Structures are given as structure tokens and as C-alpha cells.
């Protein structure tokens, strides 16, 4: 690999991750994956709860190994004078601070924007909360689940005759993390023009609206409120999950007219193409029962491998419904190196998702998995210039 290819695009960018669960920390992870120097700051006695979320191996939380990758881990009690002073010293040498305390918490510790920007006028402060920094809900506690409910996502998800449905993972947090990383890089680009940092106010309830498409505009202009359609689409058909003869499931989509026609020829129902209602996606969706029966009965008579091969040959869109076991062995994911192995001092080789995208000249990389709580405190603060006596005083105060 050439020297140029080893350059990390965000190398030299310094990020302080003060956030917990999950949007803020994941935004910092995304920056760290492409070379930013991320320092995770946790309370000495109350670490990021993600360390204890989900399954663990030998007492070590596996979620943290992914969320904490490429981060150095230190402890600091920001509510103590020594912790506050140390955080300001860290911020003075940083480019970005990401936090997700309730509005007013940093201000209560005299660590609000006036103090942070005074310590570093070029700092970008990303504030990630459920409802934003102002408004009637600003001080309420909240998590991504509330955003999935409030945004309209849950109302759209589920079967028509069933209840609204929440995702079984942190969808809103993940979408917000992507938005926050984008916002941070946008603020840094603005800093290149103005020389000054600024505050990013990211409310988790808002990015979910962005990914829901034209729902608000439909309502504004037409009074239209989209209803739950299960696995079907109101905009095209056939579009559904279908069970194969060997008990597997496949997903079929026909967003393009040409693909819909190929599917009908494949399943032996070319006469449906001649129906007057077949010409548009919306009209096909209105006849989804007919199309689902045609596609579903053909698929139900064949094993998954045969179905996938036939659709591929016909250049029709299909994919198997996979779980984690399938993803690990999927040849396309293997070709893309989507799953990578990280050597971890605590657990040995770990497989996890690779960095989010590939850059041809300056790729990202996972340099290490999530570190133990406070593992890098002394090293990071010593590099900052704290003396052994200062470190000792902080420990005696309970700030570390």
C-alpha cells in the first residue's frame, strides 16, 4: 500500500466524546473510524451504560467493543472543580466536543458554550438531545424510542390491522449519529472560512423526519396521511416478503416498471402486464393481492437457492432475508470486507462491522476495539501536560 493510501482523512482532528447511549457516542465512533483522535470521557464511577448493554463475554460488554472502537478511554468527574478545570484544558486542545446531557447540565457545571468557547474559540460543540436545546420539551428525558414514535415512523410501521411498531434496535440513535457526524464536519468546514467554532444543536426527533421522505408535504398539500401497509408499498407492487419451499424468506421489490414486467414473466404470468392497471406503481399497488398471489405461489413452490438464481438470471430485484449468521458468510459482504476482524487484548479476535464506506485514497480503519473503563486516563492527561502532582490531586479530589 502506498504512503498516500495510509493517510487517514481526519487525522489530526481531536474529538472529546462526553456522550452516552447511543447517538452521540456513535457519531464520535464514525469520526474515529477515519482517523480522528477521539477521547472518551466517562464518569469515574458511572461509565457509559453501553458497556453493560446486551450480551457480554467473560464479563466484557460486546456492544461497547463496537461503540468504543478507535477511542481512548479516560475518567473525569465534570461536576468537581478539578474535573471542570481539566475538561477545559482538554477542550482548549480539541476541535470537537460531543455531549448529550440534558440542556442546562453543562451550564450548571460552568462548562457551557461561553466557558468552552472562551477556552477555545475554534471549538465545535455538538449537543445531542432528544428534543433540542429549547422548546417546551427540551428538559424532558428522552431516548431514540421517543423519536421513532413522535416522528411518524412507528405509525407507518406494522401491519394495517395491527399496532404501530418500534424497531428492535436503536434506529433513531443511528440515524442521528450519521446526522451529527455530518453536522460536525459541516461546522468544521465553516470554521475553515470563518476561523470560529460554533454550536451544533441536534435533536434526535428531527433526523427521523428527514428519512421519512415527503410525509409532511403530502399532508400539507393534500391532507394525505400515509397508513400502515405492512411489507407492502403504497407506491409499487409486487413488493413484499415471500416464503420459499424450504422455509426461508426472500424480499422482492419492483420500484421500476421494467423490473415489475420481468418478475411477471419469470413467474409465468405475463398476461398481467397487459392489464390497464399494470402501467404505474400506484395502480399495481392497488392490485397487490393479485400480484402477491402470483409471485408468492411461484416462490412457495421452489427452494430459496432456485428462487435467487432465477431472479438473478431474469435481472429482477430479490434478496434473501438474513440474520447475523447469514451476514457473516454472505459472499457480497465478504467481497466488500464489510465484516472485519479486530484483535482485542481482552477477548482476542473480534468480528464486527467495518468502517461505513470505502475511500480509494485515504481509507478508514478500525485500529482497536473499545478500551476498558479509564484505561487511558493517565496517558492522555500526561500528554496534556498534567504533572504527577496534579494527577495525584485530582485522584484525591475524586475527579478521576
mmCIF file of C-alpha atoms in Angstrom:
data_model
loop_
_atom_site.group_PDB
_atom_site.id
_atom_site.type_symbol
_atom_site.label_atom_id
_atom_site.label_comp_id
_atom_site.label_asym_id
_atom_site.label_seq_id
_atom_site.Cartn_x
_atom_site.Cartn_y
_atom_site.Cartn_z
ATOM 1 C CA UNK A 1 0.000 0.000 0.000
ATOM 2 C CA UNK A 2 1.348 3.439 -0.892
ATOM 3 C CA UNK A 3 2.137 6.101 1.690
ATOM 4 C CA UNK A 4 -0.786 8.181 0.398
ATOM 5 C CA UNK A 5 -3.199 5.289 0.910
ATOM 6 C CA UNK A 6 -2.213 5.040 4.572
ATOM 7 C CA UNK A 7 -3.169 8.648 5.296
ATOM 8 C CA UNK A 8 -6.338 8.869 7.404
ATOM 9 C CA UNK A 9 -8.557 11.723 6.198
ATOM 10 C CA UNK A 10 -9.474 13.018 9.684
ATOM 11 C CA UNK A 11 -6.039 12.540 11.197
ATOM 12 C CA UNK A 12 -5.169 15.461 13.455
ATOM 13 C CA UNK A 13 -8.810 16.128 14.354
ATOM 14 C CA UNK A 14 -9.272 15.938 18.123
ATOM 15 C CA UNK A 15 -12.670 14.931 19.492
ATOM 16 C CA UNK A 16 -13.873 14.744 23.091
ATOM 17 C CA UNK A 17 -16.752 12.289 23.475
ATOM 18 C CA UNK A 18 -18.702 13.155 26.631
ATOM 19 C CA UNK A 19 -21.896 11.457 25.463
ATOM 20 C CA UNK A 20 -23.646 8.204 26.356
ATOM 21 C CA UNK A 21 -26.309 5.956 24.832
ATOM 22 C CA UNK A 22 -26.026 5.985 21.732
ATOM 23 C CA UNK A 23 -26.308 8.743 19.126
ATOM 24 C CA UNK A 24 -23.519 10.980 20.411
ATOM 25 C CA UNK A 25 -21.004 8.197 21.023
ATOM 26 C CA UNK A 26 -21.712 6.625 17.626
ATOM 27 C CA UNK A 27 -21.116 9.973 15.913
ATOM 28 C CA UNK A 28 -17.716 10.079 17.609
ATOM 29 C CA UNK A 29 -17.070 6.487 16.505
ATOM 30 C CA UNK A 30 -17.757 7.421 12.877
ATOM 31 C CA UNK A 31 -15.224 10.246 13.124
ATOM 32 C CA UNK A 32 -12.676 7.993 14.819
ATOM 33 C CA UNK A 33 -13.030 5.366 12.103
ATOM 34 C CA UNK A 34 -11.496 7.821 9.647
ATOM 35 C CA UNK A 35 -8.616 8.934 11.792
ATOM 36 C CA UNK A 36 -9.906 11.456 14.309
ATOM 37 C CA UNK A 37 -8.251 11.188 17.723
ATOM 38 C CA UNK A 38 -11.251 10.507 19.953
ATOM 39 C CA UNK A 39 -11.010 10.653 23.740
ATOM 40 C CA UNK A 40 -13.967 9.094 25.531
ATOM 41 C CA UNK A 41 -14.644 10.881 28.827
ATOM 42 C CA UNK A 42 -16.656 8.865 31.362
ATOM 43 C CA UNK A 43 -17.598 9.358 34.989
ATOM 44 C CA UNK A 44 -15.181 7.547 37.323
ATOM 45 C CA UNK A 45 -17.973 5.509 38.934
ATOM 46 C CA UNK A 46 -20.750 5.616 36.302
ATOM 47 C CA UNK A 47 -19.320 4.525 32.952
ATOM 48 C CA UNK A 48 -21.210 4.758 29.681
ATOM 49 C CA UNK A 49 -24.178 2.374 30.141
ATOM 50 C CA UNK A 50 -23.471 0.849 26.737
ATOM 51 C CA UNK A 51 -20.688 -1.087 28.461
ATOM 52 C CA UNK A 52 -23.418 -3.122 30.134
ATOM 53 C CA UNK A 53 -25.979 -3.257 27.337
ATOM 54 C CA UNK A 54 -26.697 -6.549 25.633
ATOM 55 C CA UNK A 55 -24.708 -9.790 25.759
ATOM 56 C CA UNK A 56 -21.278 -9.946 27.387
ATOM 57 C CA UNK A 57 -18.401 -12.393 27.165
ATOM 58 C CA UNK A 58 -16.318 -13.063 30.287
ATOM 59 C CA UNK A 59 -17.966 -10.032 31.858
ATOM 60 C CA UNK A 60 -16.937 -7.735 28.993
ATOM 61 C CA UNK A 61 -19.794 -5.966 27.175
ATOM 62 C CA UNK A 62 -19.655 -6.622 23.443
ATOM 63 C CA UNK A 63 -21.703 -3.601 22.377
ATOM 64 C CA UNK A 64 -19.046 -1.355 23.891
ATOM 65 C CA UNK A 65 -16.343 -3.105 21.881
ATOM 66 C CA UNK A 66 -18.020 -1.777 18.729
ATOM 67 C CA UNK A 67 -19.215 1.612 20.012
ATOM 68 C CA UNK A 68 -15.929 2.351 21.788
ATOM 69 C CA UNK A 69 -13.617 1.400 18.947
ATOM 70 C CA UNK A 70 -10.846 3.837 17.994
ATOM 71 C CA UNK A 71 -11.388 5.772 21.244
ATOM 72 C CA UNK A 72 -9.032 6.342 24.152
ATOM 73 C CA UNK A 73 -10.899 5.967 27.440
ATOM 74 C CA UNK A 74 -10.428 8.324 30.366
ATOM 75 C CA UNK A 75 -12.412 9.106 33.510
ATOM 76 C CA UNK A 76 -13.290 12.581 34.751
ATOM 77 C CA UNK A 77 -15.971 13.870 37.121
ATOM 78 C CA UNK A 78 -17.028 17.114 35.462
ATOM 79 C CA UNK A 79 -19.027 18.229 38.496
ATOM 80 C CA UNK A 80 -15.872 18.612 40.600
ATOM 81 C CA UNK A 81 -13.644 21.701 40.318
ATOM 82 C CA UNK A 82 -10.631 19.677 39.258
ATOM 83 C CA UNK A 83 -12.662 17.777 36.693
ATOM 84 C CA UNK A 84 -14.066 21.022 35.303
ATOM 85 C CA UNK A 85 -10.619 22.606 35.033
ATOM 86 C CA UNK A 86 -9.208 19.510 33.348
ATOM 87 C CA UNK A 87 -12.055 19.364 30.853
ATOM 88 C CA UNK A 88 -11.406 22.984 29.897
ATOM 89 C CA UNK A 89 -7.739 22.131 29.326
ATOM 90 C CA UNK A 90 -8.771 19.204 27.147
ATOM 91 C CA UNK A 91 -11.234 21.389 25.236
ATOM 92 C CA UNK A 92 -8.574 24.010 24.647
ATOM 93 C CA UNK A 93 -6.572 21.414 22.706
ATOM 94 C CA UNK A 94 -9.571 19.842 20.951
ATOM 95 C CA UNK A 95 -11.525 20.582 17.784
ATOM 96 C CA UNK A 96 -14.849 18.996 18.724
ATOM 97 C CA UNK A 97 -16.792 18.215 21.898
ATOM 98 C CA UNK A 98 -19.807 15.900 21.642
ATOM 99 C CA UNK A 99 -22.200 15.787 24.598
ATOM 100 C CA UNK A 100 -25.741 14.617 25.275
ATOM 101 C CA UNK A 101 -26.530 15.830 28.779
ATOM 102 C CA UNK A 102 -29.932 17.362 29.343
ATOM 103 C CA UNK A 103 -29.976 21.074 28.482
ATOM 104 C CA UNK A 104 -28.544 23.101 31.329
ATOM 105 C CA UNK A 105 -26.324 20.362 32.769
ATOM 106 C CA UNK A 106 -23.042 21.664 31.358
ATOM 107 C CA UNK A 107 -24.100 25.173 32.325
ATOM 108 C CA UNK A 108 -24.672 24.001 35.908
ATOM 109 C CA UNK A 109 -21.039 22.880 35.975
ATOM 110 C CA UNK A 110 -19.871 26.164 34.399
ATOM 111 C CA UNK A 111 -18.944 24.256 31.258
ATOM 112 C CA UNK A 112 -21.453 25.781 28.861
ATOM 113 C CA UNK A 113 -20.700 27.321 25.497
ATOM 114 C CA UNK A 114 -19.420 30.644 26.937
ATOM 115 C CA UNK A 115 -16.795 28.826 29.019
ATOM 116 C CA UNK A 116 -15.844 26.294 26.356
ATOM 117 C CA UNK A 117 -15.569 28.863 23.571
ATOM 118 C CA UNK A 118 -13.556 31.149 25.820
ATOM 119 C CA UNK A 119 -11.111 28.269 26.324
ATOM 120 C CA UNK A 120 -11.077 27.562 22.572
ATOM 121 C CA UNK A 121 -12.780 29.953 20.117
ATOM 122 C CA UNK A 122 -12.309 27.399 17.305
ATOM 123 C CA UNK A 123 -14.154 24.640 19.149
ATOM 124 C CA UNK A 124 -17.237 22.935 17.675
ATOM 125 C CA UNK A 125 -19.664 21.825 20.395
ATOM 126 C CA UNK A 126 -22.157 19.177 19.254
ATOM 127 C CA UNK A 127 -25.109 18.937 21.631
ATOM 128 C CA UNK A 128 -27.235 15.841 21.051
ATOM 129 C CA UNK A 129 -30.501 15.588 22.967
ATOM 130 C CA UNK A 130 -33.901 14.040 22.456
ATOM 131 C CA UNK A 131 -35.753 17.327 21.895
ATOM 132 C CA UNK A 132 -33.133 20.026 21.301
ATOM 133 C CA UNK A 133 -31.814 22.838 23.457
ATOM 134 C CA UNK A 134 -35.046 24.856 23.656
ATOM 135 C CA UNK A 135 -38.812 24.461 23.372
ATOM 136 C CA UNK A 136 -41.465 23.036 25.698
ATOM 137 C CA UNK A 137 -39.982 19.509 25.716
ATOM 138 C CA UNK A 138 -36.319 20.468 25.944
ATOM 139 C CA UNK A 139 -35.825 19.408 29.569
ATOM 140 C CA UNK A 140 -37.679 16.127 29.323
ATOM 141 C CA UNK A 141 -35.684 12.894 29.455
ATOM 142 C CA UNK A 142 -35.765 11.061 26.167
ATOM 143 C CA UNK A 143 -34.266 8.333 24.026
ATOM 144 C CA UNK A 144 -34.424 7.274 20.395
ATOM 145 C CA UNK A 145 -37.591 5.287 21.018
ATOM 146 C CA UNK A 146 -39.473 8.526 21.618
ATOM 147 C CA UNK A 147 -38.187 9.935 18.339
ATOM 148 C CA UNK A 148 -39.308 6.834 16.483
ATOM 149 C CA UNK A 149 -42.774 7.366 17.962
ATOM 150 C CA UNK A 150 -43.034 11.150 17.594
ATOM 151 C CA UNK A 151 -41.633 11.416 14.069
ATOM 152 C CA UNK A 152 -44.305 9.242 12.478
ATOM 153 C CA UNK A 153 -42.022 6.258 11.888
ATOM 154 C CA UNK A 154 -43.871 3.935 14.289
ATOM 155 C CA UNK A 155 -47.236 4.999 12.882
ATOM 156 C CA UNK A 156 -46.091 3.852 9.430
ATOM 157 C CA UNK A 157 -44.595 0.570 10.570
ATOM 158 C CA UNK A 158 -46.521 -2.649 11.107
ATOM 159 C CA UNK A 159 -49.457 -4.476 9.597
ATOM 160 C CA UNK A 160 -52.557 -2.478 8.600
ATOM 161 C CA UNK A 161 -54.718 -4.183 11.210
ATOM 162 C CA UNK A 162 -52.032 -4.223 13.901
ATOM 163 C CA UNK A 163 -50.495 -1.692 16.279
ATOM 164 C CA UNK A 164 -47.716 0.767 15.429
ATOM 165 C CA UNK A 165 -44.343 -0.950 15.615
ATOM 166 C CA UNK A 166 -40.990 0.125 17.025
ATOM 167 C CA UNK A 167 -37.691 -1.153 15.610
ATOM 168 C CA UNK A 168 -35.843 -3.729 17.761
ATOM 169 C CA UNK A 169 -32.623 -1.683 17.671
ATOM 170 C CA UNK A 170 -31.571 1.954 18.027
ATOM 171 C CA UNK A 171 -32.709 3.218 14.641
ATOM 172 C CA UNK A 172 -33.247 6.860 15.618
ATOM 173 C CA UNK A 173 -29.956 6.936 17.506
ATOM 174 C CA UNK A 174 -28.099 5.543 14.495
ATOM 175 C CA UNK A 175 -29.707 7.978 12.065
ATOM 176 C CA UNK A 176 -28.918 10.823 14.460
ATOM 177 C CA UNK A 177 -25.305 9.680 14.745
ATOM 178 C CA UNK A 178 -24.925 9.922 10.982
ATOM 179 C CA UNK A 179 -26.546 13.351 11.002
ATOM 180 C CA UNK A 180 -24.345 14.513 13.888
ATOM 181 C CA UNK A 181 -21.133 13.410 12.190
ATOM 182 C CA UNK A 182 -22.276 15.276 9.073
ATOM 183 C CA UNK A 183 -23.152 18.359 11.129
ATOM 184 C CA UNK A 184 -19.774 18.330 12.865
ATOM 185 C CA UNK A 185 -17.895 18.126 9.580
ATOM 186 C CA UNK A 186 -20.087 20.920 8.178
ATOM 187 C CA UNK A 187 -19.271 23.121 11.169
ATOM 188 C CA UNK A 188 -15.578 22.346 10.750
ATOM 189 C CA UNK A 189 -15.776 23.301 7.066
ATOM 190 C CA UNK A 190 -17.394 26.593 8.095
ATOM 191 C CA UNK A 191 -14.562 27.118 10.588
ATOM 192 C CA UNK A 192 -12.099 26.972 7.712
ATOM 193 C CA UNK A 193 -13.866 30.017 6.246
ATOM 194 C CA UNK A 194 -14.613 31.980 9.417
ATOM 195 C CA UNK A 195 -11.914 30.855 11.849
ATOM 196 C CA UNK A 196 -14.538 30.393 14.563
ATOM 197 C CA UNK A 197 -16.261 27.394 16.052
ATOM 198 C CA UNK A 198 -19.979 27.099 16.776
ATOM 199 C CA UNK A 199 -22.672 25.001 18.459
ATOM 200 C CA UNK A 200 -24.431 22.097 16.740
ATOM 201 C CA UNK A 201 -27.915 21.626 18.228
ATOM 202 C CA UNK A 202 -29.023 18.122 17.241
ATOM 203 C CA UNK A 203 -32.450 16.905 18.374
ATOM 204 C CA UNK A 204 -32.974 13.170 17.883
ATOM 205 C CA UNK A 205 -36.628 13.781 16.929
ATOM 206 C CA UNK A 206 -35.548 15.665 13.779
ATOM 207 C CA UNK A 207 -33.268 13.367 11.705
ATOM 208 C CA UNK A 208 -36.005 10.715 11.708
ATOM 209 C CA UNK A 209 -38.255 13.192 9.896
ATOM 210 C CA UNK A 210 -35.595 13.659 7.232
ATOM 211 C CA UNK A 211 -35.515 9.943 6.381
ATOM 212 C CA UNK A 212 -39.315 9.616 6.235
ATOM 213 C CA UNK A 213 -39.475 11.451 2.931
ATOM 214 C CA UNK A 214 -42.392 13.684 1.884
ATOM 215 C CA UNK A 215 -44.824 12.764 4.674
ATOM 216 C CA UNK A 216 -45.230 16.354 5.888
ATOM 217 C CA UNK A 217 -45.515 17.815 2.398
ATOM 218 C CA UNK A 218 -48.147 15.256 1.421
ATOM 219 C CA UNK A 219 -50.179 16.269 4.449
ATOM 220 C CA UNK A 220 -49.613 19.995 3.896
ATOM 221 C CA UNK A 221 -50.650 19.949 0.248
ATOM 222 C CA UNK A 222 -53.182 17.122 0.123
ATOM 223 C CA UNK A 223 -54.182 16.324 3.688
ATOM 224 C CA UNK A 224 -52.777 12.870 2.976
ATOM 225 C CA UNK A 225 -51.573 10.737 5.903
ATOM 226 C CA UNK A 226 -49.851 7.528 4.880
ATOM 227 C CA UNK A 227 -51.248 4.429 6.566
ATOM 228 C CA UNK A 228 -49.512 1.238 7.620
ATOM 229 C CA UNK A 229 -49.135 -1.232 4.780
ATOM 230 C CA UNK A 230 -47.036 -3.949 6.418
ATOM 231 C CA UNK A 231 -44.387 -5.200 3.999
ATOM 232 C CA UNK A 232 -46.264 -3.814 1.037
ATOM 233 C CA UNK A 233 -45.723 -0.407 -0.525
ATOM 234 C CA UNK A 234 -48.317 2.161 -1.485
ATOM 235 C CA UNK A 235 -46.153 3.129 -4.452
ATOM 236 C CA UNK A 236 -45.417 -0.139 -6.233
ATOM 237 C CA UNK A 237 -46.176 -3.865 -6.339
ATOM 238 C CA UNK A 238 -45.228 -6.618 -6.092
ATOM 239 C CA UNK A 239 -43.184 -5.589 -3.064
ATOM 240 C CA UNK A 240 -43.241 -7.994 -0.155
ATOM 241 C CA UNK A 241 -41.575 -10.830 1.697
ATOM 242 C CA UNK A 242 -42.328 -14.291 0.318
ATOM 243 C CA UNK A 243 -41.668 -17.707 1.837
ATOM 244 C CA UNK A 244 -39.810 -20.337 -0.182
ATOM 245 C CA UNK A 245 -40.427 -24.078 -0.295
ATOM 246 C CA UNK A 246 -37.591 -24.741 2.162
ATOM 247 C CA UNK A 247 -38.967 -22.345 4.782
ATOM 248 C CA UNK A 248 -36.756 -19.341 4.018
ATOM 249 C CA UNK A 249 -37.857 -15.818 3.156
ATOM 250 C CA UNK A 250 -36.933 -13.541 0.283
ATOM 251 C CA UNK A 251 -37.652 -9.873 -0.379
ATOM 252 C CA UNK A 252 -38.861 -8.729 -3.803
ATOM 253 C CA UNK A 253 -39.054 -5.121 -4.966
ATOM 254 C CA UNK A 254 -40.325 -3.725 -8.273
ATOM 255 C CA UNK A 255 -39.850 0.029 -7.985
ATOM 256 C CA UNK A 256 -39.037 0.161 -11.718
ATOM 257 C CA UNK A 257 -41.700 -0.716 -14.296
ATOM 258 C CA UNK A 258 -39.258 -2.829 -16.292
ATOM 259 C CA UNK A 259 -38.422 -4.917 -13.228
ATOM 260 C CA UNK A 260 -42.114 -5.485 -12.482
ATOM 261 C CA UNK A 261 -42.577 -6.780 -16.016
ATOM 262 C CA UNK A 262 -39.587 -9.121 -15.717
ATOM 263 C CA UNK A 263 -40.961 -10.563 -12.483
ATOM 264 C CA UNK A 264 -44.331 -11.305 -14.072
ATOM 265 C CA UNK A 265 -42.686 -13.069 -16.986
ATOM 266 C CA UNK A 266 -40.480 -15.024 -14.604
ATOM 267 C CA UNK A 267 -43.380 -16.310 -12.519
ATOM 268 C CA UNK A 268 -45.373 -17.296 -15.605
ATOM 269 C CA UNK A 269 -48.000 -14.536 -15.504
ATOM 270 C CA UNK A 270 -47.122 -12.313 -18.492
ATOM 271 C CA UNK A 271 -50.809 -11.627 -19.146
ATOM 272 C CA UNK A 272 -50.886 -9.383 -16.072
ATOM 273 C CA UNK A 273 -48.543 -6.971 -17.823
ATOM 274 C CA UNK A 274 -51.315 -6.258 -20.338
ATOM 275 C CA UNK A 275 -53.790 -5.213 -17.638
ATOM 276 C CA UNK A 276 -54.590 -1.482 -17.854
ATOM 277 C CA UNK A 277 -53.716 -1.038 -14.190
ATOM 278 C CA UNK A 278 -50.208 -2.508 -14.546
ATOM 279 C CA UNK A 279 -48.732 0.624 -16.093
ATOM 280 C CA UNK A 280 -47.942 2.557 -12.907
ATOM 281 C CA UNK A 281 -46.589 1.634 -9.498
ATOM 282 C CA UNK A 282 -49.545 3.118 -7.628
ATOM 283 C CA UNK A 283 -52.044 1.199 -9.758
ATOM 284 C CA UNK A 284 -50.089 -2.014 -9.279
ATOM 285 C CA UNK A 285 -50.114 -1.384 -5.535
ATOM 286 C CA UNK A 286 -53.896 -1.171 -5.663
ATOM 287 C CA UNK A 287 -53.884 -4.711 -7.087
ATOM 288 C CA UNK A 288 -51.275 -6.088 -4.695
ATOM 289 C CA UNK A 289 -53.429 -9.075 -3.754
ATOM 290 C CA UNK A 290 -53.359 -10.360 -7.319
ATOM 291 C CA UNK A 291 -49.645 -9.728 -7.770
ATOM 292 C CA UNK A 292 -48.686 -11.168 -4.391
ATOM 293 C CA UNK A 293 -50.607 -14.343 -5.173
ATOM 294 C CA UNK A 294 -48.814 -14.704 -8.496
ATOM 295 C CA UNK A 295 -45.348 -14.110 -7.105
ATOM 296 C CA UNK A 296 -45.930 -15.800 -3.753
ATOM 297 C CA UNK A 297 -47.264 -19.063 -5.208
ATOM 298 C CA UNK A 298 -44.350 -19.320 -7.652
ATOM 299 C CA UNK A 299 -41.789 -18.718 -4.898
ATOM 300 C CA UNK A 300 -43.546 -21.059 -2.453
ATOM 301 C CA UNK A 301 -43.045 -23.967 -4.872
ATOM 302 C CA UNK A 302 -39.250 -23.548 -5.046
ATOM 303 C CA UNK A 303 -36.318 -23.606 -2.618
ATOM 304 C CA UNK A 304 -34.531 -20.358 -1.865
ATOM 305 C CA UNK A 305 -31.413 -21.112 -3.927
ATOM 306 C CA UNK A 306 -33.506 -21.770 -7.020
ATOM 307 C CA UNK A 307 -35.567 -18.611 -6.477
ATOM 308 C CA UNK A 308 -32.495 -16.402 -6.079
ATOM 309 C CA UNK A 309 -30.812 -17.907 -9.141
ATOM 310 C CA UNK A 310 -33.920 -17.473 -11.289
ATOM 311 C CA UNK A 311 -34.425 -13.850 -10.247
ATOM 312 C CA UNK A 312 -30.771 -13.080 -10.895
ATOM 313 C CA UNK A 313 -30.956 -14.610 -14.359
ATOM 314 C CA UNK A 314 -34.101 -12.594 -15.097
ATOM 315 C CA UNK A 315 -32.421 -9.393 -13.806
ATOM 316 C CA UNK A 316 -35.187 -8.938 -11.256
ATOM 317 C CA UNK A 317 -34.556 -7.487 -7.779
ATOM 318 C CA UNK A 318 -34.511 -10.028 -4.954
ATOM 319 C CA UNK A 319 -32.614 -10.591 -1.723
ATOM 320 C CA UNK A 320 -32.664 -13.260 0.982
ATOM 321 C CA UNK A 321 -33.882 -12.309 4.446
ATOM 322 C CA UNK A 322 -30.724 -12.817 6.502
ATOM 323 C CA UNK A 323 -29.782 -12.793 10.162
ATOM 324 C CA UNK A 324 -26.313 -12.273 11.657
ATOM 325 C CA UNK A 325 -25.312 -15.840 10.865
ATOM 326 C CA UNK A 326 -26.078 -15.334 7.186
ATOM 327 C CA UNK A 327 -24.396 -11.930 7.000
ATOM 328 C CA UNK A 328 -21.137 -13.434 8.266
ATOM 329 C CA UNK A 329 -20.969 -15.797 5.272
ATOM 330 C CA UNK A 330 -22.667 -13.720 2.565
ATOM 331 C CA UNK A 331 -20.314 -13.571 -0.458
ATOM 332 C CA UNK A 332 -21.151 -9.944 -1.277
ATOM 333 C CA UNK A 333 -20.358 -8.775 2.242
ATOM 334 C CA UNK A 334 -17.178 -10.856 2.096
ATOM 335 C CA UNK A 335 -16.159 -9.228 -1.177
ATOM 336 C CA UNK A 336 -16.721 -5.772 0.284
ATOM 337 C CA UNK A 337 -14.912 -6.672 3.556
ATOM 338 C CA UNK A 338 -17.977 -5.349 5.369
ATOM 339 C CA UNK A 339 -17.188 -7.575 8.340
ATOM 340 C CA UNK A 340 -13.666 -7.266 9.686
ATOM 341 C CA UNK A 341 -11.654 -8.826 12.480
ATOM 342 C CA UNK A 342 -10.102 -6.733 15.251
ATOM 343 C CA UNK A 343 -7.540 -8.145 17.674
ATOM 344 C CA UNK A 344 -8.563 -7.237 21.213
ATOM 345 C CA UNK A 345 -6.357 -7.634 24.317
ATOM 346 C CA UNK A 346 -9.339 -8.665 26.455
ATOM 347 C CA UNK A 347 -11.232 -11.023 24.154
ATOM 348 C CA UNK A 348 -8.885 -11.909 21.329
ATOM 349 C CA UNK A 349 -10.080 -11.742 17.690
ATOM 350 C CA UNK A 350 -13.418 -9.905 17.378
ATOM 351 C CA UNK A 351 -15.512 -9.679 14.236
ATOM 352 C CA UNK A 352 -17.601 -6.537 13.740
ATOM 353 C CA UNK A 353 -18.886 -4.189 11.064
ATOM 354 C CA UNK A 354 -16.089 -2.437 9.198
ATOM 355 C CA UNK A 355 -15.962 1.325 8.634
ATOM 356 C CA UNK A 356 -19.045 2.774 6.984
ATOM 357 C CA UNK A 357 -17.691 3.396 3.490
ATOM 358 C CA UNK A 358 -14.611 2.923 1.343
ATOM 359 C CA UNK A 359 -12.327 5.755 0.225
ATOM 360 C CA UNK A 360 -9.970 4.880 -2.619
ATOM 361 C CA UNK A 361 -7.005 7.003 -1.472
ATOM 362 C CA UNK A 362 -7.483 7.633 2.261
ATOM 363 C CA UNK A 363 -9.448 4.735 3.738
ATOM 364 C CA UNK A 364 -10.633 4.488 7.313
ATOM 365 C CA UNK A 365 -9.648 1.679 9.650
ATOM 366 C CA UNK A 366 -10.513 0.111 12.997
ATOM 367 C CA UNK A 367 -7.315 0.423 14.992
ATOM 368 C CA UNK A 368 -8.645 -1.078 18.212
ATOM 369 C CA UNK A 369 -11.910 -2.145 19.828
ATOM 370 C CA UNK A 370 -13.491 -0.456 22.846
ATOM 371 C CA UNK A 371 -10.987 0.023 25.659
ATOM 372 C CA UNK A 372 -11.542 -0.750 29.356
ATOM 373 C CA UNK A 373 -13.090 1.961 31.528
ATOM 374 C CA UNK A 374 -10.469 4.623 32.230
ATOM 375 C CA UNK A 375 -7.659 2.670 30.578
ATOM 376 C CA UNK A 376 -6.012 5.753 29.061
ATOM 377 C CA UNK A 377 -6.630 8.367 31.764
ATOM 378 C CA UNK A 378 -3.065 8.783 32.931
ATOM 379 C CA UNK A 379 -1.580 8.665 29.431
ATOM 380 C CA UNK A 380 -3.985 11.222 27.937
ATOM 381 C CA UNK A 381 -3.705 13.668 30.824
ATOM 382 C CA UNK A 382 0.067 13.344 30.956
ATOM 383 C CA UNK A 383 0.210 14.151 27.236
ATOM 384 C CA UNK A 384 -1.986 17.165 28.004
ATOM 385 C CA UNK A 385 0.748 18.402 30.346
ATOM 386 C CA UNK A 386 -0.577 17.454 33.766
ATOM 387 C CA UNK A 387 2.164 16.681 36.262
ATOM 388 C CA UNK A 388 2.218 13.665 38.590
ATOM 389 C CA UNK A 389 1.331 16.006 41.435
ATOM 390 C CA UNK A 390 -1.701 17.339 39.548
ATOM 391 C CA UNK A 391 -2.869 13.827 38.729
ATOM 392 C CA UNK A 392 -2.500 12.853 42.355
ATOM 393 C CA UNK A 393 -4.524 15.893 43.448
ATOM 394 C CA UNK A 394 -7.304 15.020 41.005
ATOM 395 C CA UNK A 395 -7.462 11.483 42.371
ATOM 396 C CA UNK A 396 -7.583 12.743 45.941
ATOM 397 C CA UNK A 397 -10.434 15.087 44.978
ATOM 398 C CA UNK A 398 -12.310 12.169 43.358
ATOM 399 C CA UNK A 399 -12.245 13.830 39.951
ATOM 400 C CA UNK A 400 -10.567 10.829 38.279
#
